[in-house]
CSV table of C-alpha atoms in Angstrom, one decimal:
chain,number,residue,atom,x,y,z
A,1,MET,CA,-5.2,367.9,126.5
A,2,LYS,CA,-7.1,367.8,129.8
A,3,GLN,CA,-8.8,364.6,128.6
A,4,LEU,CA,-5.3,363.1,127.9
A,5,LYS,CA,-4.1,364.1,131.3
A,6,ALA,CA,-7.1,362.6,132.9
A,7,PHE,CA,-6.7,359.4,130.9
A,8,ASN,CA,-3.0,359.2,132.0
A,9,ILE,CA,-4.0,359.7,135.6
A,10,VAL,CA,-6.5,356.8,135.3
A,11,LEU,CA,-3.8,354.6,133.8
A,12,LEU,CA,-1.4,355.5,136.5
A,13,THR,CA,-4.0,354.8,139.2
A,14,LEU,CA,-4.7,351.4,137.7
A,15,ALA,CA,-1.0,350.6,137.4
A,16,LEU,CA,-0.4,351.6,141.0
A,17,GLY,CA,-3.4,349.5,142.1
A,18,ILE,CA,-2.0,346.5,140.2
A,19,VAL,CA,1.4,347.0,141.8
A,20,SER,CA,-0.1,347.4,145.2
A,21,CYS,CA,-2.2,344.2,144.7
A,22,LYS,CA,0.8,342.3,143.5
A,23,THR,CA,2.8,343.6,146.5
A,24,LYS,CA,0.2,342.5,148.9
A,25,GLN,CA,0.0,339.1,147.2
A,26,ALA,CA,3.8,338.8,147.4
A,27,ASP,CA,3.7,339.8,151.1
A,28,LYS,CA,1.1,337.1,151.7
A,29,GLN,CA,3.1,334.5,149.8
A,30,GLN,CA,6.2,335.5,151.8
A,31,GLN,CA,4.3,335.2,155.1
A,32,ALA,CA,3.0,331.8,154.0
A,33,GLN,CA,6.5,330.7,153.1
A,34,GLU,CA,7.8,331.9,156.5
A,35,VAL,CA,5.1,329.9,158.3
A,36,THR,CA,5.9,326.9,156.2
A,37,ALA,CA,9.6,327.4,156.9
A,38,LYS,CA,9.1,327.3,160.7
A,39,PRO,CA,10.5,323.9,161.7
A,40,ASN,CA,8.6,321.3,163.6
A,41,ILE,CA,10.2,320.8,167.0
A,42,ILE,CA,10.4,317.5,168.8
A,43,PHE,CA,12.0,317.5,172.3
A,44,ILE,CA,12.6,313.9,173.5
A,45,LEU,CA,13.3,313.6,177.2
A,46,ALA,CA,14.4,310.4,178.8
A,47,ASP,CA,13.9,309.9,182.5
A,48,ASP,CA,17.0,309.3,184.7
A,49,LEU,CA,19.2,308.4,181.8
A,50,GLY,CA,22.9,308.9,182.6
A,51,TYR,CA,25.5,310.8,180.4
A,52,GLY,CA,27.3,307.5,179.7
A,53,ASP,CA,24.2,305.4,179.0
A,54,VAL,CA,24.3,306.1,175.2
A,55,GLY,CA,26.8,304.8,172.7
A,56,PHE,CA,27.9,308.2,171.4
A,57,ASN,CA,29.1,309.0,174.9
A,58,GLY,CA,31.0,305.7,175.3
A,59,GLN,CA,28.4,303.1,176.4
A,60,ASP,CA,29.6,299.7,175.2
A,61,LYS,CA,27.0,297.4,176.8
A,62,ILE,CA,23.6,299.0,176.2
A,63,LYS,CA,22.7,299.2,172.5
A,64,THR,CA,21.5,302.7,171.4
A,65,PRO,CA,22.0,302.6,167.6
A,66,ASN,CA,19.2,305.0,166.7
A,67,ILE,CA,20.1,307.7,169.2
A,68,ASP,CA,23.7,307.2,168.1
A,69,LYS,CA,22.6,307.7,164.5
A,70,LEU,CA,21.0,311.0,165.4
A,71,ALA,CA,24.4,312.0,166.9
A,72,ALA,CA,26.3,310.8,163.9
A,73,ASN,CA,24.0,312.9,161.6
A,74,GLY,CA,23.5,315.8,163.9
A,75,MET,CA,25.3,317.7,166.7
A,76,ILE,CA,26.5,316.5,170.0
A,77,PHE,CA,26.6,318.9,172.9
A,78,THR,CA,29.4,318.0,175.3
A,79,ASN,CA,28.6,320.7,177.9
A,80,HIS,CA,24.8,320.6,178.2
A,81,TYR,CA,23.1,320.7,181.6
A,82,THR,CA,19.7,319.9,183.0
A,83,GLY,CA,17.6,322.2,185.0
A,84,SER,CA,18.0,320.2,188.3
A,85,SER,CA,19.2,316.9,189.6
A,86,VAL,CA,15.7,315.6,190.0
A,87,CYS,CA,12.7,315.5,187.7
A,88,GLY,CA,10.1,318.1,188.8
A,89,PRO,CA,12.2,321.2,189.0
A,90,SER,CA,14.3,320.2,185.9
A,91,ARG,CA,11.1,320.0,183.9
A,92,ALA,CA,9.8,323.3,185.2
A,93,VAL,CA,13.1,324.9,184.2
A,94,LEU,CA,12.8,323.3,180.7
A,95,MET,CA,9.3,324.7,180.2
A,96,THR,CA,9.8,328.2,181.6
A,97,GLY,CA,13.4,329.2,180.7
A,98,LYS,CA,14.1,330.1,184.3
A,99,HIS,CA,16.8,328.4,186.4
A,100,THR,CA,16.1,327.0,189.9
A,101,GLY,CA,17.0,330.3,191.5
A,102,HIS,CA,14.0,331.9,189.8
A,103,SER,CA,11.6,329.2,188.8
A,104,THR,CA,8.3,328.5,190.5
A,105,VAL,CA,9.1,324.8,191.1
A,106,ARG,CA,12.5,324.3,192.8
A,107,GLY,CA,12.0,320.8,194.3
A,108,ASN,CA,10.0,317.6,193.9
A,109,PRO,CA,6.4,317.6,195.3
A,110,ARG,CA,7.0,316.6,198.9
A,111,TRP,CA,10.2,318.6,199.4
A,112,THR,CA,8.4,321.9,200.2
A,113,ALA,CA,8.4,323.9,203.4
A,114,SER,CA,4.7,323.1,204.0
A,115,GLY,CA,4.7,319.6,202.5
A,116,THR,CA,2.2,320.8,199.9
A,117,PRO,CA,3.2,320.3,196.3
A,118,VAL,CA,4.0,323.4,194.2
A,119,ASP,CA,3.1,323.4,190.5
A,120,ILE,CA,3.9,325.9,187.8
A,121,ASN,CA,1.1,328.5,187.8
A,122,ALA,CA,-1.0,330.8,185.6
A,123,GLU,CA,1.7,333.5,185.6
A,124,ASP,CA,4.3,331.1,184.3
A,125,VAL,CA,4.9,331.4,180.5
A,126,THR,CA,5.8,328.0,179.0
A,127,VAL,CA,7.5,327.2,175.8
A,128,ALA,CA,4.2,325.8,174.5
A,129,GLU,CA,2.5,329.1,175.2
A,130,GLU,CA,5.2,330.9,173.3
A,131,LEU,CA,5.0,328.6,170.3
A,132,LYS,CA,1.2,328.9,170.2
A,133,ARG,CA,1.7,332.6,169.5
A,134,ALA,CA,3.8,331.6,166.5
A,135,GLY,CA,1.1,329.3,165.1
A,136,TYR,CA,2.3,326.0,166.3
A,137,THR,CA,0.2,323.1,167.3
A,138,THR,CA,1.5,321.8,170.6
A,139,GLY,CA,1.4,318.5,172.3
A,140,ILE,CA,3.0,316.6,175.3
A,141,VAL,CA,3.0,312.9,175.5
A,142,GLY,CA,4.4,311.1,178.6
A,143,LYS,CA,5.4,312.6,181.9
A,144,TRP,CA,4.4,316.1,182.7
A,145,GLY,CA,4.9,316.1,186.5
A,146,LEU,CA,4.0,319.8,187.1
A,147,ALA,CA,0.4,319.5,188.0
A,148,GLU,CA,0.3,317.6,191.3
A,149,ASN,CA,-2.7,319.7,192.4
A,150,LEU,CA,-4.5,319.1,189.1
A,151,ALA,CA,-5.2,322.9,188.8
A,152,ASP,CA,-3.4,325.7,187.0
A,153,GLY,CA,-0.4,323.4,186.2
A,154,LEU,CA,-2.3,321.2,183.9
A,155,PRO,CA,-0.7,321.0,180.5
A,156,ASN,CA,-3.9,322.1,178.7
A,157,LYS,CA,-3.8,325.3,180.8
A,158,GLN,CA,-0.1,325.8,180.0
A,159,GLY,CA,-0.2,326.1,176.3
A,160,PHE,CA,-0.6,322.5,175.2
A,161,ASP,CA,-3.3,321.6,172.7
A,162,TYR,CA,-3.0,317.9,173.4
A,163,PHE,CA,-1.8,315.9,176.4
A,164,TYR,CA,-1.6,312.2,177.1
A,165,GLY,CA,0.3,311.0,180.2
A,166,PHE,CA,1.0,311.7,183.8
A,167,ASN,CA,0.2,315.0,185.5
A,168,GLN,CA,1.7,313.8,188.8
A,169,HIS,CA,4.9,312.1,189.9
A,170,SER,CA,3.8,309.0,191.9
A,171,PRO,CA,1.5,307.5,189.2
A,172,ALA,CA,4.5,307.8,186.7
A,173,HIS,CA,6.5,305.5,189.0
A,174,HIS,CA,4.6,302.6,187.6
A,175,TYR,CA,4.6,301.2,184.1
A,176,TYR,CA,1.2,299.5,184.5
A,177,PRO,CA,-0.9,302.4,185.9
A,178,GLU,CA,-4.6,302.0,186.5
A,179,SER,CA,-5.4,305.2,184.7
A,180,ILE,CA,-3.8,307.9,182.6
A,181,PHE,CA,-4.9,311.4,181.5
A,182,GLU,CA,-5.8,312.4,178.0
A,183,ASN,CA,-6.1,316.2,178.0
A,184,GLU,CA,-8.0,316.8,181.3
A,185,LYS,CA,-9.9,313.5,181.3
A,186,ARG,CA,-8.7,310.6,183.4
A,187,ILE,CA,-9.0,307.4,181.4
A,188,THR,CA,-9.1,304.0,183.1
A,189,LEU,CA,-6.7,301.4,181.6
A,190,ASP,CA,-8.8,298.3,181.8
A,191,GLY,CA,-6.9,295.3,183.1
A,192,ASN,CA,-3.9,297.3,184.4
A,193,ASN,CA,-2.5,296.5,187.8
A,194,PRO,CA,0.6,298.3,189.0
A,195,GLN,CA,1.3,295.7,191.7
A,196,THR,CA,1.1,292.6,189.6
A,197,LYS,CA,2.2,294.3,186.4
A,198,ASP,CA,-0.7,293.1,184.4
A,199,GLY,CA,-2.2,294.9,181.4
A,200,GLN,CA,-0.6,297.4,179.0
A,201,HIS,CA,3.0,298.7,179.6
A,202,ILE,CA,2.6,302.5,179.4
A,203,HIS,CA,5.7,303.0,177.3
A,204,TYR,CA,4.0,301.5,174.3
A,205,LEU,CA,0.9,303.6,174.7
A,206,ILE,CA,3.1,306.8,175.0
A,207,THR,CA,4.9,305.9,171.8
A,208,GLU,CA,1.6,305.2,170.1
A,209,LYS,CA,0.1,308.5,171.1
A,210,ALA,CA,3.2,310.4,170.0
A,211,THR,CA,2.9,308.7,166.6
A,212,GLU,CA,-0.7,309.7,166.3
A,213,PHE,CA,0.0,313.3,167.2
A,214,ILE,CA,2.6,313.5,164.5
A,215,ASP,CA,0.3,311.9,161.9
A,216,LYS,CA,-2.5,314.3,162.7
A,217,ASN,CA,-0.5,317.5,162.8
A,218,HIS,CA,2.5,317.2,160.4
A,219,LYS,CA,1.0,319.4,157.7
A,220,GLU,CA,1.5,322.5,159.9
A,221,PRO,CA,4.2,323.5,162.3
A,222,PHE,CA,4.0,321.5,165.5
A,223,PHE,CA,5.9,321.1,168.8
A,224,LEU,CA,5.9,317.7,170.4
A,225,TYR,CA,7.3,317.3,173.9
A,226,LEU,CA,7.9,313.5,174.0
A,227,SER,CA,8.6,312.9,177.7
A,228,TYR,CA,9.4,309.2,178.2
A,229,THR,CA,9.3,307.7,181.6
A,230,MET,CA,12.0,305.2,180.9
A,231,PRO,CA,14.4,304.2,182.3
A,232,HIS,CA,13.2,305.6,185.6
A,233,PHE,CA,12.6,303.2,188.5
A,234,GLU,CA,10.6,300.9,188.4
A,235,LEU,CA,12.7,298.6,186.3
A,236,THR,CA,10.3,296.5,184.2
A,237,ILE,CA,9.8,295.7,180.5
A,238,LEU,CA,8.3,293.0,178.4
A,239,GLU,CA,10.3,289.8,178.3
A,240,LYS,CA,10.7,289.9,174.5
A,241,GLU,CA,12.7,293.1,174.9
A,242,LYS,CA,15.2,291.4,177.2
A,243,GLU,CA,16.2,288.6,174.8
A,244,GLN,CA,19.1,290.5,173.2
A,245,TYR,CA,20.7,290.9,176.6
A,246,LYS,CA,20.2,287.3,177.9
A,247,ASN,CA,23.0,284.8,177.9
A,248,LEU,CA,25.8,287.4,177.7
A,249,GLY,CA,27.4,286.3,180.9
A,250,TRP,CA,26.5,289.5,182.8
A,251,PRO,CA,26.5,289.3,186.6
A,252,LYS,CA,23.1,289.3,188.0
A,253,ARG,CA,22.0,292.3,190.0
A,254,LYS,CA,18.9,291.1,191.9
A,255,MET,CA,16.3,293.8,192.4
A,256,LYS,CA,14.0,293.7,195.4
A,257,PRO,CA,10.4,294.8,194.6
A,258,GLY,CA,8.8,297.3,197.0
A,259,HIS,CA,7.2,300.6,196.0
A,260,TYR,CA,8.8,300.0,192.7
A,261,ARG,CA,7.7,296.6,191.3
A,262,HIS,CA,11.1,295.8,189.7
A,263,ASP,CA,11.8,292.8,187.5
A,264,GLU,CA,14.3,290.5,189.1
A,265,ASP,CA,17.4,291.0,187.0
A,266,GLY,CA,18.3,294.7,187.1
A,267,HIS,CA,21.1,294.8,184.5
A,268,ILE,CA,19.2,293.0,181.7
A,269,THR,CA,16.0,295.0,182.5
A,270,TYR,CA,17.7,298.4,182.5
A,271,ALA,CA,19.5,297.7,179.3
A,272,ALA,CA,16.4,296.5,177.6
A,273,MET,CA,14.4,299.5,178.7
A,274,VAL,CA,17.0,301.9,177.2
A,275,SER,CA,17.2,299.9,174.0
A,276,THR,CA,13.4,299.8,173.7
A,277,MET,CA,13.2,303.5,173.9
A,278,ASP,CA,16.0,303.8,171.4
A,279,ARG,CA,14.2,301.6,168.9
A,280,ASP,CA,11.0,303.6,169.2
A,281,ILE,CA,12.9,306.9,168.7
A,282,GLY,CA,14.3,305.3,165.5
A,283,ASN,CA,10.7,304.5,164.4
A,284,LEU,CA,9.7,308.1,165.0
A,285,VAL,CA,12.5,309.3,162.7
A,286,LYS,CA,11.3,306.9,160.0
A,287,GLN,CA,7.8,308.2,160.5
A,288,LEU,CA,9.0,311.7,159.8
A,289,GLU,CA,10.8,310.6,156.7
A,290,ASN,CA,7.7,308.7,155.4
A,291,LEU,CA,5.6,311.8,156.0
A,292,ASP,CA,8.3,313.9,154.1
A,293,VAL,CA,8.8,316.3,157.0
A,294,ALA,CA,12.1,315.0,158.4
A,295,ASP,CA,14.1,317.8,156.7
A,296,ASN,CA,11.9,320.4,158.4
A,297,THR,CA,12.0,318.9,161.9
A,298,LEU,CA,14.5,319.6,164.7
A,299,ILE,CA,14.8,316.7,167.1
A,300,VAL,CA,16.5,317.2,170.5
A,301,PHE,CA,17.3,314.2,172.7
A,302,THR,CA,18.4,314.5,176.3
A,303,SER,CA,17.7,313.3,179.9
A,304,ASP,CA,16.0,315.1,182.8
A,305,ASN,CA,18.9,314.5,185.2
A,306,GLY,CA,21.6,312.0,186.0
A,307,HIS,CA,21.1,308.3,186.4
A,308,GLU,CA,19.9,306.5,189.4
A,309,TYR,CA,20.3,302.8,188.6
A,310,ASP,CA,24.1,302.2,188.2
A,311,ASP,CA,25.6,301.4,191.6
A,312,LEU,CA,28.5,303.9,192.2
A,313,LYS,CA,30.3,301.4,194.4
A,314,ASN,CA,30.1,298.7,191.9
A,315,GLU,CA,29.5,300.3,188.5
A,316,PHE,CA,28.5,298.0,185.7
A,317,PHE,CA,27.3,300.3,182.9
A,318,ASN,CA,29.4,303.3,183.8
A,319,SER,CA,26.3,305.4,183.4
A,320,ASN,CA,27.8,308.6,184.6
A,321,GLY,CA,30.9,308.3,182.4
A,322,ASP,CA,33.8,310.2,183.9
A,323,PHE,CA,31.6,312.2,186.2
A,324,LYS,CA,31.2,312.3,189.9
A,325,GLY,CA,27.9,311.5,191.5
A,326,HIS,CA,24.5,310.8,190.0
A,327,LYS,CA,20.8,311.8,190.5
A,328,ARG,CA,20.3,314.2,193.4
A,329,ASP,CA,23.9,315.5,193.1
A,330,LEU,CA,25.0,318.9,191.8
A,331,TYR,CA,28.3,317.3,190.9
A,332,GLU,CA,28.5,316.7,187.1
A,333,GLY,CA,27.0,313.2,187.4
A,334,GLY,CA,23.7,314.7,188.6
A,335,ILE,CA,23.2,317.5,186.1
A,336,HIS,CA,25.5,316.9,183.0
A,337,THR,CA,23.5,314.7,180.7
A,338,PRO,CA,23.6,313.5,177.1
A,339,PHE,CA,22.4,315.9,174.5
A,340,VAL,CA,22.1,315.6,170.7
A,341,ALA,CA,20.3,317.8,168.2
A,342,TYR,CA,19.3,316.5,164.7
A,343,TRP,CA,18.0,318.6,161.8
A,344,PRO,CA,18.8,317.4,158.3
A,345,ASN,CA,20.5,319.9,156.0
A,346,GLN,CA,20.5,322.5,158.8
A,347,ILE,CA,22.8,321.0,161.4
A,348,LYS,CA,26.1,319.8,160.2
A,349,ALA,CA,26.2,316.0,160.3
A,350,GLY,CA,28.8,314.6,162.8
A,351,SER,CA,29.4,317.9,164.5
A,352,THR,CA,30.3,318.5,168.1
A,353,THR,CA,30.1,321.6,170.2
A,354,HIS,CA,31.6,322.5,173.6
A,355,HIS,CA,29.2,325.4,174.0
A,356,ILE,CA,28.0,325.5,177.6
A,357,SER,CA,24.2,325.4,177.7
A,358,ALA,CA,21.3,324.3,179.9
A,359,PHE,CA,17.6,323.4,180.0
A,360,TRP,CA,16.6,327.1,180.5
A,361,ASP,CA,18.1,327.8,177.0
A,362,PHE,CA,15.5,325.7,175.2
A,363,LEU,CA,12.6,328.2,175.4
A,364,PRO,CA,14.5,331.1,173.8
A,365,THR,CA,15.9,328.6,171.2
A,366,ALA,CA,12.4,327.5,170.3
A,367,CYS,CA,11.2,331.1,170.2
A,368,GLU,CA,14.0,332.1,167.8
A,369,LEU,CA,13.2,329.1,165.6
A,370,ALA,CA,9.6,330.3,165.5
A,371,GLY,CA,10.6,333.9,164.7
A,372,ILE,CA,9.3,335.4,168.0
A,373,LYS,CA,10.9,336.8,171.2
A,374,PRO,CA,10.2,335.4,174.7
A,375,SER,CA,7.4,337.3,176.3
A,376,ASP,CA,8.7,336.9,179.9
A,377,LYS,CA,11.9,337.6,181.7
A,378,ILE,CA,14.0,334.5,181.4
A,379,ASP,CA,17.5,333.2,182.2
A,380,GLY,CA,18.0,331.3,179.0
A,381,ILE,CA,20.0,332.2,175.9
A,382,SER,CA,19.2,330.7,172.5
A,383,TYR,CA,21.6,328.2,171.2
A,384,LEU,CA,20.2,328.3,167.6
A,385,PRO,CA,23.4,330.0,166.3
A,386,THR,CA,25.4,327.0,167.6
A,387,LEU,CA,23.0,324.6,165.9
A,388,LEU,CA,23.4,326.4,162.6
A,389,GLY,CA,27.2,326.5,162.9
A,390,GLN,CA,27.2,330.3,163.4
A,391,ASN,CA,29.5,330.3,166.4
A,392,ASP,CA,30.5,333.9,166.0
A,393,LYS,CA,26.9,334.9,166.7
A,394,GLN,CA,26.5,332.7,169.7
A,395,GLN,CA,25.9,334.5,173.0
A,396,LYS,CA,27.4,332.9,176.1
A,397,HIS,CA,26.3,332.7,179.7
A,398,ASP,CA,28.3,334.6,182.3
A,399,TYR,CA,27.7,331.5,184.4
A,400,LEU,CA,25.1,328.8,185.1
A,401,TYR,CA,23.4,328.3,188.5
A,402,TRP,CA,21.6,325.5,190.3
A,403,GLU,CA,20.1,324.9,193.7
A,404,PHE,CA,18.8,321.7,195.3
A,405,ASN,CA,17.4,320.9,198.7
A,406,GLU,CA,16.7,317.3,199.4
A,407,ARG,CA,18.4,314.8,201.7
A,408,GLU,CA,22.0,316.3,201.8
A,409,GLY,CA,20.8,319.8,200.9
A,410,PRO,CA,20.7,322.7,200.6
A,411,ILE,CA,23.3,322.5,197.8
A,412,GLN,CA,24.1,325.2,195.3
A,413,ALA,CA,26.4,325.1,192.3
A,414,VAL,CA,27.8,327.4,189.6
A,415,ARG,CA,29.6,326.8,186.4
A,416,GLN,CA,31.6,329.6,184.8
A,417,ASN,CA,33.6,328.6,181.7
A,418,ASN,CA,36.0,325.8,183.0
A,419,TRP,CA,35.3,326.6,186.7
A,420,LYS,CA,32.8,324.8,188.8
A,421,ALA,CA,31.8,325.7,192.4
A,422,VAL,CA,29.7,323.5,194.7
A,423,LYS,CA,28.5,324.7,198.0
A,424,PHE,CA,26.9,322.5,200.7
A,425,ASP,CA,25.1,324.2,203.6
A,426,GLN,CA,27.4,325.5,206.3
A,427,LYS,CA,30.4,324.2,204.5
A,428,PRO,CA,33.2,326.0,202.6
A,429,VAL,CA,32.7,326.4,198.9
A,430,GLU,CA,34.4,323.7,196.7
A,431,LEU,CA,36.1,324.7,193.5
A,432,TYR,CA,37.0,322.6,190.5
A,433,ASP,CA,38.7,323.2,187.2
A,434,LEU,CA,36.7,321.0,184.8
A,435,ASN,CA,39.2,321.3,182.0
A,436,GLN,CA,41.8,319.5,184.2
A,437,ASP,CA,39.4,317.6,186.5
A,438,ILE,CA,36.1,316.7,184.9
A,439,SER,CA,35.6,314.1,187.7
A,440,GLU,CA,35.7,316.8,190.4
A,441,GLN,CA,38.2,314.9,192.5
A,442,ASN,CA,40.5,317.8,193.5
A,443,ASN,CA,39.0,320.7,195.4
A,444,ILE,CA,41.3,323.6,194.6
A,445,ALA,CA,39.5,326.4,196.4
A,446,ASP,CA,42.5,327.0,198.7
A,447,LYS,CA,44.8,327.4,195.6
A,448,HIS,CA,42.5,329.8,193.9
A,449,PRO,CA,40.9,331.8,196.7
A,450,GLU,CA,39.9,334.8,194.5
A,451,LYS,CA,38.1,332.6,191.9
A,452,ALA,CA,36.4,330.7,194.8
A,453,LYS,CA,35.3,334.0,196.2
A,454,GLU,CA,34.0,335.2,192.8
A,455,LEU,CA,31.9,332.0,192.2
A,456,LEU,CA,30.6,332.1,195.8
A,457,SER,CA,29.3,335.6,195.2
A,458,PHE,CA,27.4,334.2,192.2
A,459,ILE,CA,26.0,331.5,194.4
A,460,ASN,CA,24.9,334.0,197.0
A,461,ASN,CA,23.3,336.4,194.5
A,462,SER,CA,21.6,334.2,191.9
A,463,ARG,CA,18.2,333.5,193.5
A,464,THR,CA,15.0,335.1,194.6
A,465,GLU,CA,13.3,334.0,197.8
A,466,HIS,CA,10.6,331.5,197.6
A,467,PRO,CA,8.5,330.7,200.7
A,468,GLU,CA,8.2,327.0,199.9
A,469,PHE,CA,11.8,326.6,198.9
A,470,PRO,CA,14.0,328.3,201.5
A,471,LEU,CA,17.6,327.3,201.5
A,472,VAL,CA,17.5,325.7,205.0
A,473,LYS,CA,17.9,322.1,206.0
A,474,LYS,CA,14.8,320.1,205.3
A,475,THR,CA,13.3,316.9,206.4
A,476,LEU,CA,10.7,315.1,204.2
A,477,LYS,CA,7.2,315.8,205.4
A,478,LYS,CA,5.2,312.8,206.1
A,479,LYS,CA,1.9,312.4,204.3
């Protein structure tokens, strides 16, 4: 009898061992499936592209068929905002999930109290660092602009496995730069001359490196930050790209070369630059399809701030749509930019959302996609529920906040639901109802004093002090 009991115990032990082994194997398989299920993330950022510069927002002169196709097969955000109305702080907000009242970089390099550029630092936690924790391979190709001092702000020190592009702002102003960085090594571009525009146009090299990154890393989850420099001044592109816009009877806007080595005909050049970028985005989507990873890749397309090119006194492209202002404004034209998200079989094709979101929401969205929580205190809220059509689960901001201090600054702004407040230094707060007045033409602060007071309190209590970015009138420091 004892022998039988002992035998049964052995059998039970073996059975439990087999079950335990199978459970561990199942757990490993589930973990592997979860890793595989993590979507690739490609964030495409245009430079100085206006809300109205794309077809899905009403553009009828510039051709953007591939971006429009992303919109037709994805989701358009009608209420998405940038981090700032100029490039440096906007990109810092995008990377760190903190708005300009809390971010390390709150202005472009020379607009600091000391005149010394401020970069993101070792304490900042970027979206790339977060995604690295979740097993992603990370890369940035194009304009970084957050390492003016070539120190802690370098992309490879901020969570990126691969970098090809511009660490600093001024070199990114030219499309035929003498050198470019690959990781932390400066590479000379033989034959390039930014003054004569000889050599290789950097847009094509940026596109090539993005393609190489995807080819090399598509078998595991990857994050690619594709940060194009077009259509930022200077306006220049290969002549072959302009052919589709010649002989259309457009009036000629003659551009005068200075710091920016513009091509002569502004309208044709600007349109050709946008369409060239559009074509290459289309090629990138085809690449994903050919590699059989399109269905597991989220593509986001937007712009870093409002447009600069279109002359507000004599608009030709209507680059800001119905909005007031453009780059360097905290009116809608400076911070309300095109935004489309595309993810086959996950995002409902042809959908539109009016959810109010901003650049500081990208980091928590990426974290939720990767199955992790942000490791730092941030201002952002994930918009993944909106992407997946789960509107009942979508958290909303109490309000959005911006500050900006160049030229006409300091300026602060807040959006709360349909209400928008803009405050210029030493002037009364302006109040607009965007549901009734998207063009911000009618300041109704005197008609709604309590609402104006409420939004002014948000403006006054939404920032931490920063010694290099005090909210006092500034003049540009000379080099």
